[in-house]
Coordinates of C-alpha atoms and ligand atoms in Angstrom, one line a residue:
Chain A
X114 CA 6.6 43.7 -58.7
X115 CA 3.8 44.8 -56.0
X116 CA 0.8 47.6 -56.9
X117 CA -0.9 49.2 -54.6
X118 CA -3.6 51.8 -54.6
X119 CA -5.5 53.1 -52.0
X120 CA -9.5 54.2 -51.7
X121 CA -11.1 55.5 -48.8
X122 CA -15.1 54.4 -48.6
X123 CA -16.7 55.0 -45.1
X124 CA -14.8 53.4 -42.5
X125 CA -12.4 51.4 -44.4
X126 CA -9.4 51.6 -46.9
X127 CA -9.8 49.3 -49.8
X128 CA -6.4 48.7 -51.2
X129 CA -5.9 47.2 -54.8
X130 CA -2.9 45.1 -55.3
X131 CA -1.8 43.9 -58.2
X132 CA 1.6 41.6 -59.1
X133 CA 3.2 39.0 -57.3
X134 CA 3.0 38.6 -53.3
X135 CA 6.2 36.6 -51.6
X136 CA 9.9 37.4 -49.7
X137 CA 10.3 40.1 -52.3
X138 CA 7.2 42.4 -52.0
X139 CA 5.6 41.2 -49.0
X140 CA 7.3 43.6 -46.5
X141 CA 5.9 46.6 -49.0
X142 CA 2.3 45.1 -48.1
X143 CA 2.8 44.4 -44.4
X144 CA 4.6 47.8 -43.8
X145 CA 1.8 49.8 -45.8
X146 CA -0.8 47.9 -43.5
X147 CA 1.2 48.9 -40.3
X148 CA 1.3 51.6 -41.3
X149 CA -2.6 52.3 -41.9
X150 CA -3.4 51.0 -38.4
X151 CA -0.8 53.3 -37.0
X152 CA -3.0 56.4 -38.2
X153 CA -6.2 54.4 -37.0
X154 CA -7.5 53.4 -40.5
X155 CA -8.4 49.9 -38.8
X156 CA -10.7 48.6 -41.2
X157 CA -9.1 47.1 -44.3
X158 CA -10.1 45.3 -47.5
X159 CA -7.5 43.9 -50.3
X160 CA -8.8 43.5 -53.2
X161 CA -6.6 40.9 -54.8
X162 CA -8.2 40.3 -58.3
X163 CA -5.2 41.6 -59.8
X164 CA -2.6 39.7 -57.5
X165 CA -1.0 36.8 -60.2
X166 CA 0.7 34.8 -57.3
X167 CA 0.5 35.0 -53.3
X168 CA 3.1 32.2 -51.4
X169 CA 3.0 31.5 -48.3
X170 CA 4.7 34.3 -46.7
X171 CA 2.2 36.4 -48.8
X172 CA -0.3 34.6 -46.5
X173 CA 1.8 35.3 -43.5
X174 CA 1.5 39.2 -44.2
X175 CA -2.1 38.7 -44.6
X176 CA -2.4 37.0 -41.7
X177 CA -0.3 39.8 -39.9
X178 CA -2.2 42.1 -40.8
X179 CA -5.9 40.1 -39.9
X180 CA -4.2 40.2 -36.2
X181 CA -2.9 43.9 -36.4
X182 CA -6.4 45.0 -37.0
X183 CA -7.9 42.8 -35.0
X184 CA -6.3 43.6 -32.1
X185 CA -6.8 47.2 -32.3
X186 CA -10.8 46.5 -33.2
X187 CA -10.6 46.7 -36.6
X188 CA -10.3 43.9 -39.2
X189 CA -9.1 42.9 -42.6
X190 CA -11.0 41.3 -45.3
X191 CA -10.1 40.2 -48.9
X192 CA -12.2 40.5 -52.0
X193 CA -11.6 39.0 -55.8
X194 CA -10.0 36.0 -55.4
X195 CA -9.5 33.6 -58.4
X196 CA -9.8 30.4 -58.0
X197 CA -6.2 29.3 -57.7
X198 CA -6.2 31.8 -54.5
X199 CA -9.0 30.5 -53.2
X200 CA -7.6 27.1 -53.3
X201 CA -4.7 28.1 -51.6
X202 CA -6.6 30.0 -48.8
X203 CA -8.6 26.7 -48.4
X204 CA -5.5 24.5 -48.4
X205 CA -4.1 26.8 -45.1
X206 CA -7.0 27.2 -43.7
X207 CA -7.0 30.7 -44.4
X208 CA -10.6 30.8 -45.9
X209 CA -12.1 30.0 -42.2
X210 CA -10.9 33.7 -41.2
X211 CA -10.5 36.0 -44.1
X212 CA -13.7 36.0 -45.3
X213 CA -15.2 37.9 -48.7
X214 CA -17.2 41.0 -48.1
X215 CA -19.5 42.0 -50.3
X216 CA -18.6 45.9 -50.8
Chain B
X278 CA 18.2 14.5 -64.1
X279 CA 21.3 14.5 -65.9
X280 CA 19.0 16.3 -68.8
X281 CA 17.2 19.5 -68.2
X282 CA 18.3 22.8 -67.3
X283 CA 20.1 24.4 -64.2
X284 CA 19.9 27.8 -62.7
X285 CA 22.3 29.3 -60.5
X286 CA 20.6 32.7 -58.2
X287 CA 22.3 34.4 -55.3
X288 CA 20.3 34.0 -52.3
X289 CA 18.3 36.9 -52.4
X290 CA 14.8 37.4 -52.6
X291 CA 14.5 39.5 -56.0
X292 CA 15.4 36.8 -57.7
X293 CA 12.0 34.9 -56.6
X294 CA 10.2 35.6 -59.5
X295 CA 12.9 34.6 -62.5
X296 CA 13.0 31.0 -60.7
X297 CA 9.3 30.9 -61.2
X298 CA 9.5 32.1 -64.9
X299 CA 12.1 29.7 -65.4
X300 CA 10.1 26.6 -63.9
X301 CA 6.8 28.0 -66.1
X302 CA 9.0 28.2 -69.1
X303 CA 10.5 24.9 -68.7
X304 CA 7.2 23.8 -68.1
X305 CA 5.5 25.0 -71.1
X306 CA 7.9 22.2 -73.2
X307 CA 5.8 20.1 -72.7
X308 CA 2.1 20.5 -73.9
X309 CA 0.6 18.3 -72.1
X310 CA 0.9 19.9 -68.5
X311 CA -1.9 21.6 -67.5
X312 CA -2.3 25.0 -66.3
X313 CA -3.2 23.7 -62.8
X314 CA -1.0 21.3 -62.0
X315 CA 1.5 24.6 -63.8
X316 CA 0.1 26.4 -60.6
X317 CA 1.0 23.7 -58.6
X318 CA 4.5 23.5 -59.3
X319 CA 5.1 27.3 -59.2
X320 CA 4.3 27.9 -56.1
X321 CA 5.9 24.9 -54.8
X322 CA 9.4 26.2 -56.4
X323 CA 8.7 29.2 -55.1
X324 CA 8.3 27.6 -51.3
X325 CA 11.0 25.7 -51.3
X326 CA 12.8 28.2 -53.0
X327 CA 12.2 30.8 -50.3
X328 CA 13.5 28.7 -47.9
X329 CA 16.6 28.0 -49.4
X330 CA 17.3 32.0 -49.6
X331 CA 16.5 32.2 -45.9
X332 CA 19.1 29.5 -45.5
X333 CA 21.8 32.0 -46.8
X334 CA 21.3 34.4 -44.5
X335 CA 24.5 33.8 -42.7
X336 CA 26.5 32.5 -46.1
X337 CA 28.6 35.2 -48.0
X338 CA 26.5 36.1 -51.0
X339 CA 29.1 34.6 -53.1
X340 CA 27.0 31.1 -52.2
X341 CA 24.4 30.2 -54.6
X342 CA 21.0 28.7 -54.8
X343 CA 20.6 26.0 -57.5
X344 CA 17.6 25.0 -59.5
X345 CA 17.9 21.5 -61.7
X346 CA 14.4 21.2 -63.6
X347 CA 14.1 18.1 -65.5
X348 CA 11.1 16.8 -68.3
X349 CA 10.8 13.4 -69.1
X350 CA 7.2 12.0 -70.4
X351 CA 5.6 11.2 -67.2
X352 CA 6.8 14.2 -65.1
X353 CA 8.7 17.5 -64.2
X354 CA 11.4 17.3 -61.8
X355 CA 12.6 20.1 -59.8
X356 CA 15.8 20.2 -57.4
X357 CA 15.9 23.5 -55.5
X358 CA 19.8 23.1 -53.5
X359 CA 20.9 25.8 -50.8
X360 CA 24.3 25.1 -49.0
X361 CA 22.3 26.6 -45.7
X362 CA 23.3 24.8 -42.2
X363 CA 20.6 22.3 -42.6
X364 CA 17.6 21.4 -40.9
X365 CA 15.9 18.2 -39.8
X366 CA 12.1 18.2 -41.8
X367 CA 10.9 15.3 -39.8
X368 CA 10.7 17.8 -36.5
X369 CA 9.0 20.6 -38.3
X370 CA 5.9 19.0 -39.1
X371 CA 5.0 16.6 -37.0
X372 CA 1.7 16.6 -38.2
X373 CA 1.7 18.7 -41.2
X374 CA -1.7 19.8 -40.9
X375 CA -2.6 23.6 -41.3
X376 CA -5.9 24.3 -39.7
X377 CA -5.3 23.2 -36.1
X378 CA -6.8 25.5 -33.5
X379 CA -4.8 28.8 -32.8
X380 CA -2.9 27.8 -36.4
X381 CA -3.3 31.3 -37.3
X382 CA -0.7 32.7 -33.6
X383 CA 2.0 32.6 -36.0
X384 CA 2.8 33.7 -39.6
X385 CA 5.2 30.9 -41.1
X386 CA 5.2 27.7 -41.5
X387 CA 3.1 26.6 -44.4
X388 CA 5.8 26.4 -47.0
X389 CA 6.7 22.4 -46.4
X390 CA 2.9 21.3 -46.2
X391 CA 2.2 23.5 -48.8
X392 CA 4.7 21.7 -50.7
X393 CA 3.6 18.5 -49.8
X394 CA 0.1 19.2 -50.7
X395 CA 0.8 20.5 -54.2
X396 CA 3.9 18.0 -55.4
X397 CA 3.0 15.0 -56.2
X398 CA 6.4 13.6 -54.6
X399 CA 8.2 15.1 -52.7
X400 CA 12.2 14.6 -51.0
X401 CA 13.8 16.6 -48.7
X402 CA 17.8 15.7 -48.0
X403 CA 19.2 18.0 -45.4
X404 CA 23.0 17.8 -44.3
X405 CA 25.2 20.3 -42.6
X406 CA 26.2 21.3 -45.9
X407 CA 23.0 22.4 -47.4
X408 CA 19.5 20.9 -48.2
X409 CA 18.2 19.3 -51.3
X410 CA 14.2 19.8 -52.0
X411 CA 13.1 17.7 -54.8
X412 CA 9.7 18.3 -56.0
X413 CA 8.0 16.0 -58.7
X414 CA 4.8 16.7 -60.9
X415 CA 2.9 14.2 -62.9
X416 CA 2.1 15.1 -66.4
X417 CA -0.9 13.7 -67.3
X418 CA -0.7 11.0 -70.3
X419 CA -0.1 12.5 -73.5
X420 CA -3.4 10.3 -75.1
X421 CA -6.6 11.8 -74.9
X422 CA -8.7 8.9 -73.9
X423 CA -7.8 9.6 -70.1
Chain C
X116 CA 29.9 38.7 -63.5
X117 CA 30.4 37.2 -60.0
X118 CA 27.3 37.9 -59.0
X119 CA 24.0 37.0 -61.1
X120 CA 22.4 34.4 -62.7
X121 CA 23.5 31.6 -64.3
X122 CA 21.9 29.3 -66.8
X123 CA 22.7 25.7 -68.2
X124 CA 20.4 24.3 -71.1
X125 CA 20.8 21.5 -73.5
X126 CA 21.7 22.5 -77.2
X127 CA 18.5 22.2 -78.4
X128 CA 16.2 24.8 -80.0
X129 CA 13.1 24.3 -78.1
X130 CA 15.0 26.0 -75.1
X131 CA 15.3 29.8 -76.9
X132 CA 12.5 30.8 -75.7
X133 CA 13.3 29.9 -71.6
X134 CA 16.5 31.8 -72.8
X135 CA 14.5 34.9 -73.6
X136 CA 12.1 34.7 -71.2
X137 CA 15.5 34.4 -68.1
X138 CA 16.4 37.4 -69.5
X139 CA 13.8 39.6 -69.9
X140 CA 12.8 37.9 -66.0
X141 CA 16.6 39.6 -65.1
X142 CA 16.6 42.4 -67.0
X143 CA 13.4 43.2 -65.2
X144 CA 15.1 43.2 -62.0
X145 CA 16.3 46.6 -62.8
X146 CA 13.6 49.0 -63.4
X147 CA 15.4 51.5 -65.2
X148 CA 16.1 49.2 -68.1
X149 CA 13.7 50.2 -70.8
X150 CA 11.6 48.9 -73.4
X151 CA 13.1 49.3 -76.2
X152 CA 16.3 48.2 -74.7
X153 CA 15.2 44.3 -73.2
X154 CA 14.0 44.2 -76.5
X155 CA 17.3 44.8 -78.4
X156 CA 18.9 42.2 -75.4
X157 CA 16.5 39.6 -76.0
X158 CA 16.8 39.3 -79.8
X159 CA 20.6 40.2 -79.2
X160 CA 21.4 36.9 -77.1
X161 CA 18.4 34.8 -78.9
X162 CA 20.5 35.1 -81.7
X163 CA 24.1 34.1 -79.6
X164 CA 22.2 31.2 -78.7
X165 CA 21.1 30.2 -81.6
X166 CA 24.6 30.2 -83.0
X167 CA 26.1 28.6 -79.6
X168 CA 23.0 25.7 -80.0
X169 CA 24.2 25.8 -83.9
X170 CA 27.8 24.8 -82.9
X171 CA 26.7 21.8 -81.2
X172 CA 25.7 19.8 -83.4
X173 CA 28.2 17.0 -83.8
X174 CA 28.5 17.0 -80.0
X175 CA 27.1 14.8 -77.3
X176 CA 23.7 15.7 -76.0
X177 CA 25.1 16.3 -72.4
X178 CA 27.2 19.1 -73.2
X179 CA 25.4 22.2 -72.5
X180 CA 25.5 26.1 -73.2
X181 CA 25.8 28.1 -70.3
X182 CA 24.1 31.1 -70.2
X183 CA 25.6 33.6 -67.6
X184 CA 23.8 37.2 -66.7
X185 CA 25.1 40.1 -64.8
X186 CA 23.3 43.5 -63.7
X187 CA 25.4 46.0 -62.2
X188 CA 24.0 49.5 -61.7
X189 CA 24.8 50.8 -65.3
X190 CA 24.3 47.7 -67.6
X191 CA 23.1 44.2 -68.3
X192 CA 26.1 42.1 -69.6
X193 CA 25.3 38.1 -70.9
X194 CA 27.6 35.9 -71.6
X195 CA 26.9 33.1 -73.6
X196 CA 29.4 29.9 -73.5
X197 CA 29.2 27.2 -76.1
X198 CA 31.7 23.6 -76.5
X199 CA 31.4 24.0 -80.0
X200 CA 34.7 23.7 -82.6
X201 CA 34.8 27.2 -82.4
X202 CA 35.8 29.9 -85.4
X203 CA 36.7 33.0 -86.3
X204 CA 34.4 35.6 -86.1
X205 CA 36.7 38.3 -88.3
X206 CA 36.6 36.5 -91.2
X207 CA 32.9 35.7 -90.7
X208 CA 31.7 39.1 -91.2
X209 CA 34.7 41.6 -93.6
X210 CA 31.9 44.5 -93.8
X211 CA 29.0 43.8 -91.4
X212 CA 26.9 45.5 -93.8
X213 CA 23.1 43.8 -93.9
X214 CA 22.5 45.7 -97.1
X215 CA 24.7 45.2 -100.0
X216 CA 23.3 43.8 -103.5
X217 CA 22.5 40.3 -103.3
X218 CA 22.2 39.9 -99.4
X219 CA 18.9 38.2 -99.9
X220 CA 21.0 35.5 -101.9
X221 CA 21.0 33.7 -99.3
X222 CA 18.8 33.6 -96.0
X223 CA 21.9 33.4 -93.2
X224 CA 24.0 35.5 -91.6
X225 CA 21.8 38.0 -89.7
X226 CA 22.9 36.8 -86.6
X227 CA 26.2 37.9 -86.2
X228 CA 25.8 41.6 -87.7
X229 CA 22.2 42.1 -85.9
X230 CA 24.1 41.4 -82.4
X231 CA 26.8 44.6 -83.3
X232 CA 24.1 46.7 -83.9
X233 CA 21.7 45.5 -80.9
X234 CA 24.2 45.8 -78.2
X235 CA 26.3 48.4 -77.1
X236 CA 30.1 46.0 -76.8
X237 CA 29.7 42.8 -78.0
X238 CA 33.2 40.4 -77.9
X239 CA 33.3 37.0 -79.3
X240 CA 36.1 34.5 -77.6
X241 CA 36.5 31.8 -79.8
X242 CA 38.9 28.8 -80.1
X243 CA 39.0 24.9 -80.8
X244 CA 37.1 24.5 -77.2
X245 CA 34.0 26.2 -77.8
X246 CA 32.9 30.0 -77.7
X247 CA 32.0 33.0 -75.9
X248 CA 29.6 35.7 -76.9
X249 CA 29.7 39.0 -74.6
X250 CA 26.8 41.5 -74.7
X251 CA 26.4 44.3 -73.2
X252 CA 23.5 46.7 -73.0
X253 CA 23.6 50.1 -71.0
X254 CA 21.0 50.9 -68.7
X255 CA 19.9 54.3 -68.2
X256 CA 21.2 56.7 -64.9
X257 CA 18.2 56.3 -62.7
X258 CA 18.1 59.8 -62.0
X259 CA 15.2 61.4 -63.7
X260 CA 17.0 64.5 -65.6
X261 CA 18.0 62.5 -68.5
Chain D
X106 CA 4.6 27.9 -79.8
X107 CA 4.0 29.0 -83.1
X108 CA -0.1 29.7 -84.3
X109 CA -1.0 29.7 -88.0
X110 CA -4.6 30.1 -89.5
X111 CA -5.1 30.4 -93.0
X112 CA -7.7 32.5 -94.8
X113 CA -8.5 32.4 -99.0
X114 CA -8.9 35.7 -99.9
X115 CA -8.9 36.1 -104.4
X116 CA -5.5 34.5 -105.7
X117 CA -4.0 35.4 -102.0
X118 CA -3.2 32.9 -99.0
X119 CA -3.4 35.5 -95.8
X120 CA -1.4 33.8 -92.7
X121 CA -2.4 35.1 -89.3
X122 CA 0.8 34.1 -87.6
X123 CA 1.2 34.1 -83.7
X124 CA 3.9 33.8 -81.2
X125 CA 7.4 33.2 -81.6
X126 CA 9.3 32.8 -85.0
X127 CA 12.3 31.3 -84.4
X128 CA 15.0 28.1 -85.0
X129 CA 12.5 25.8 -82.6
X130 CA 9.6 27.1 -84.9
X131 CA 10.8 28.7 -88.1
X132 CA 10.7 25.3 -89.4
X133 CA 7.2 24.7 -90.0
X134 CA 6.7 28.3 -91.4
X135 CA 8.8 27.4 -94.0
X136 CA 7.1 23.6 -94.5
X137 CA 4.2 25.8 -95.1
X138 CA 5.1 27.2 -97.2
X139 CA 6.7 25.4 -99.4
X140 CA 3.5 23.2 -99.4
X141 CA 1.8 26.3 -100.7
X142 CA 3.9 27.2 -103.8
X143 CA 3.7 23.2 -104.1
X144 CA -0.2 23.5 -104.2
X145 CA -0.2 26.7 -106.6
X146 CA -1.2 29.2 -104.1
X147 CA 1.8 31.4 -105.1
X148 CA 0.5 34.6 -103.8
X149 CA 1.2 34.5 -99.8
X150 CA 0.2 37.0 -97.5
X151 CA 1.6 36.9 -93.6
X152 CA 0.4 39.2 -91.1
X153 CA 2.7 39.9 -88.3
X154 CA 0.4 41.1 -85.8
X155 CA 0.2 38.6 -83.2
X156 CA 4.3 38.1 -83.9
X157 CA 5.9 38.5 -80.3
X158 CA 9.4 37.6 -81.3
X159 CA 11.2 36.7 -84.8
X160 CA 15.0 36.2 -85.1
X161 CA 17.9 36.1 -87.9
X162 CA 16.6 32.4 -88.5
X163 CA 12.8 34.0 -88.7
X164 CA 13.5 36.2 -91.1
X165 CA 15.6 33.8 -92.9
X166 CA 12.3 32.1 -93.4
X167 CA 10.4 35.2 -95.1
X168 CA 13.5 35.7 -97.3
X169 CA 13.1 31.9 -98.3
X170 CA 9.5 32.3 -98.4
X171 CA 9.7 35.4 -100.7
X172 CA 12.5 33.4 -103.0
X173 CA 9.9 30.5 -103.4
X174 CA 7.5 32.4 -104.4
X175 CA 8.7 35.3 -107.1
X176 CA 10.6 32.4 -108.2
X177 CA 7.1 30.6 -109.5
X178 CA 6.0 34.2 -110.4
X179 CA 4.5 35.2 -107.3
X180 CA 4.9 37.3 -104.0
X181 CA 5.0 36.9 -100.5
X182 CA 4.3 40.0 -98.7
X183 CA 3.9 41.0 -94.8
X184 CA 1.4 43.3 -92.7
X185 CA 0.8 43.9 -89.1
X186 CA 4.8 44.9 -88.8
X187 CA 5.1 46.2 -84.9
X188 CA 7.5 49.0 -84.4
X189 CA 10.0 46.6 -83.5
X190 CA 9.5 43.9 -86.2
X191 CA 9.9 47.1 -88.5
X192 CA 12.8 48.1 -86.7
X193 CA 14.5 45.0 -87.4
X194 CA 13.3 44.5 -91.0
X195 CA 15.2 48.1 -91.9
X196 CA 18.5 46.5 -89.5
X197 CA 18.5 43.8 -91.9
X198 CA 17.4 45.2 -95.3
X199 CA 14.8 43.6 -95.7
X200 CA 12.1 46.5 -95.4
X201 CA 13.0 46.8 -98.9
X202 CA 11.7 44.0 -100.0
X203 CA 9.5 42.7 -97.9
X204 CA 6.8 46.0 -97.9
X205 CA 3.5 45.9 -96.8
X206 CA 0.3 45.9 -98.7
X207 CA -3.1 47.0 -98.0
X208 CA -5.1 44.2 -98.1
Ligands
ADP97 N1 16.2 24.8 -47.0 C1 16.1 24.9 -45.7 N2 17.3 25.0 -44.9 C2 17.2 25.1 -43.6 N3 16.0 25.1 -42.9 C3 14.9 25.0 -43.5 C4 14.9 24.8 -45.0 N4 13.6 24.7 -45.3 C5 12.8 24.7 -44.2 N5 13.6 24.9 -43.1 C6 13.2 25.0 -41.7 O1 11.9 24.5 -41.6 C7 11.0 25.4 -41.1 C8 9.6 25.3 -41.7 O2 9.6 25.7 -43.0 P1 8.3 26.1 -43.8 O3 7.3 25.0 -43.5 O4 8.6 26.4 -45.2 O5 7.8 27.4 -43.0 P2 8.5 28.8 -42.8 O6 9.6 28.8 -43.8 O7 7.5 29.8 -43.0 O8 9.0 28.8 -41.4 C9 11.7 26.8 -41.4 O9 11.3 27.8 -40.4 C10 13.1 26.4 -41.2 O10 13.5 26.4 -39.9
ADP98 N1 29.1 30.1 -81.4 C1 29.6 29.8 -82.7 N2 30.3 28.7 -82.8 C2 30.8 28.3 -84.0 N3 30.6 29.1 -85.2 C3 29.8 30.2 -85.1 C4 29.3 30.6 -83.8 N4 28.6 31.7 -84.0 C5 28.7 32.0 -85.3 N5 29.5 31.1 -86.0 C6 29.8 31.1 -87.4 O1 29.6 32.3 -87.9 C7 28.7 32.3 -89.0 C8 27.8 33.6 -89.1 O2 27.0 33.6 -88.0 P1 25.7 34.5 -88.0 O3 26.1 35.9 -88.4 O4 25.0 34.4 -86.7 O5 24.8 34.0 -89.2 P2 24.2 32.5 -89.3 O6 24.2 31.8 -88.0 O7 22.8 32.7 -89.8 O8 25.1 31.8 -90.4 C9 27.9 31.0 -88.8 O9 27.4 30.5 -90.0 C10 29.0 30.1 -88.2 O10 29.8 29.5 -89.2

């Protein structure tokens, strides 16, 4: 099960997800994200503090979506992550690129 | 292994989540496993799981996935089996590392160093029939004075 | 019951709980299923396990219970298989009736009586090779004008 | 997993019991309280709150428990019944006997 609800502050969406990230509820994530750049919301933050488990294809939509943004001058950036997600970001080398923002 | 329990899941990607409450469950027998090492071993189910639904993609969905999990003092066991077409690991990750330069041009790829990094053992048997992950888990000693 | 989930444990009583918590984890794979319904399914086939594990007792440890779950768009039907010596299930309970005068003579034979009343069709196959216990729980129509 | 913490309150034993009653657990419920009645605390007390799950072999225990008990001329009674826990003690009967108390 994936959650998502949106906020708009300034230039950027903050989405809070919430549930389980992987082959299952990934595409939701990736196609909500295409979707935002689509209508030029370019700058995105996931708040993941209520995400219980991300694998790696969760990582690969996270990715995705860090080079979506990217590309069209925006970015993506994730907030609230425990410290089993930040392990995991660290053993992928993740961390390097999808930094914490302070909002 | 011939102890333990087995789970049988078509190959699709809804059933994700029941594996890992299975593999927590079955880990929760035994006290003594710590929530991390728990972690550990979900997502690496869960990896090597994945991969084995992707394997079914051209099998009729009559084919199933099967999960062995096995407790003994020292460790959990888990077999994830897919009867995909098989794949050679030893090609895939020639150097297992994940944060090469320009790592990030493509979005796969870290489920079997992921694996490797959070099992403590792991085998991977691949055949034209189908491929056999088996992941292992150390449970700590059940004696406090470690 | 071709498609779903299938589920082998050893006859032992620290496995309910994985039992319950595969079914809730399959139930859930169907929204619709409410509540007050997983509830009723997961006491419901606690208590055929409990019976199947029950039946076991003077068997080897490497004979299982299978535990087999099907959702099709209107219900959730488990089947749970046991190699016990079997027995017959109309003789077991003449009235089903949980409250006549001196039921609390003795502490037993809930199980059998709560199952009739948690699941909408319940069948028990029983003979000299072991048992199977059918439940079957309706899910709701998923449209919203119920 | 079964939880049980004891409190002395006049000639009652309250039981805050937690988790799952069932044939992997019931067991030591019942040790309990047959240790109880053993020691003379024949008044018993269990509150159901923190009760996830109890099955036919659970409640097989409270009808033991309540045998033990009036049968050394005291009572065992339960609170915190959830609306499912209820549910099943009128299934079985047993709301009869088993009523709550205010405590
Ligand atoms: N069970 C399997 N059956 C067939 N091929 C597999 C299996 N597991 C892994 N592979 C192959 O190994 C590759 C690398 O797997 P992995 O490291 O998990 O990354 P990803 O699955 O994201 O590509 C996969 O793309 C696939 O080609
Ligand atoms: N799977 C089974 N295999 C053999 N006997 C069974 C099985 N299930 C039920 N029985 C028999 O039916 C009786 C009544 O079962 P039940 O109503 O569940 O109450 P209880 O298990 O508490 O006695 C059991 O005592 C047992 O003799």
């Amino acid at each position: 099960m994936l959650g998502i609800t949106e906020q708009f502050r300034d230039k950027w969406v903050l989405l809070q997800i919430s549930g389980e990230i992987d082959m299952a509820t990934g595409p939701e994530l990736r196609q909500r994200i295409v979707q935002y750049v689509q209508e030029g919301h370019l700058h995105i933050i996931l708040d993941l503090a209520k995400v219980d488990f991300i694998d790696s294809t969760g990582l690969g939509v996270l990715i995705g979506g860090l080079k979506r943004t990217r590309s069209h001058g925006g970015d993506l950036q994730c907030i609230g992550l425990s410290e089993s997600l930040k392990e995991m970001f660290k053993l992928t080398g993740l961390d390097a690129v999808l930094t914490e923002k302070d909002v | 292994m011939n102890s333990g329990i087995t789970l049988e899941i078509p190959a699709k990607a809804e059933y994700l989540s029941l594996v890992r409450a299975v593999v927590v469950s079955a880990a929760a027998l035994d006290p003594a496993f710590e929530n991390q090492r728990l972690e550990d071993l979900r997502l690496a189910v869960s990896e090597a799981t994945t991969n084995a639904i992707r394997s079914h993609a051209n099998l009729g969905s009559e084919e199933r996935i099967t999960i062995r999990c096995g407790l003994t003092s020292d460790r959990i066991e888990v077999e994830v089996q897919d009867r995909g077409p098989g794949f050679n690991p030893e090609k895939i990750t020639p150097s297992g590392s994940l944060d090469e330069p320009g790592r990030l041009n493509y979005e796969g790829g870290f489920g079997i160093p992921l694996m490797r990094v959070l099992a403590d053992e792991i085998k991977i048997n691949s055949a034209d029939e189908g491929t056999t992950v088996q992941l292992v888990v150390y449970t700590p000693p059940s004696n406090d004075n470690s």
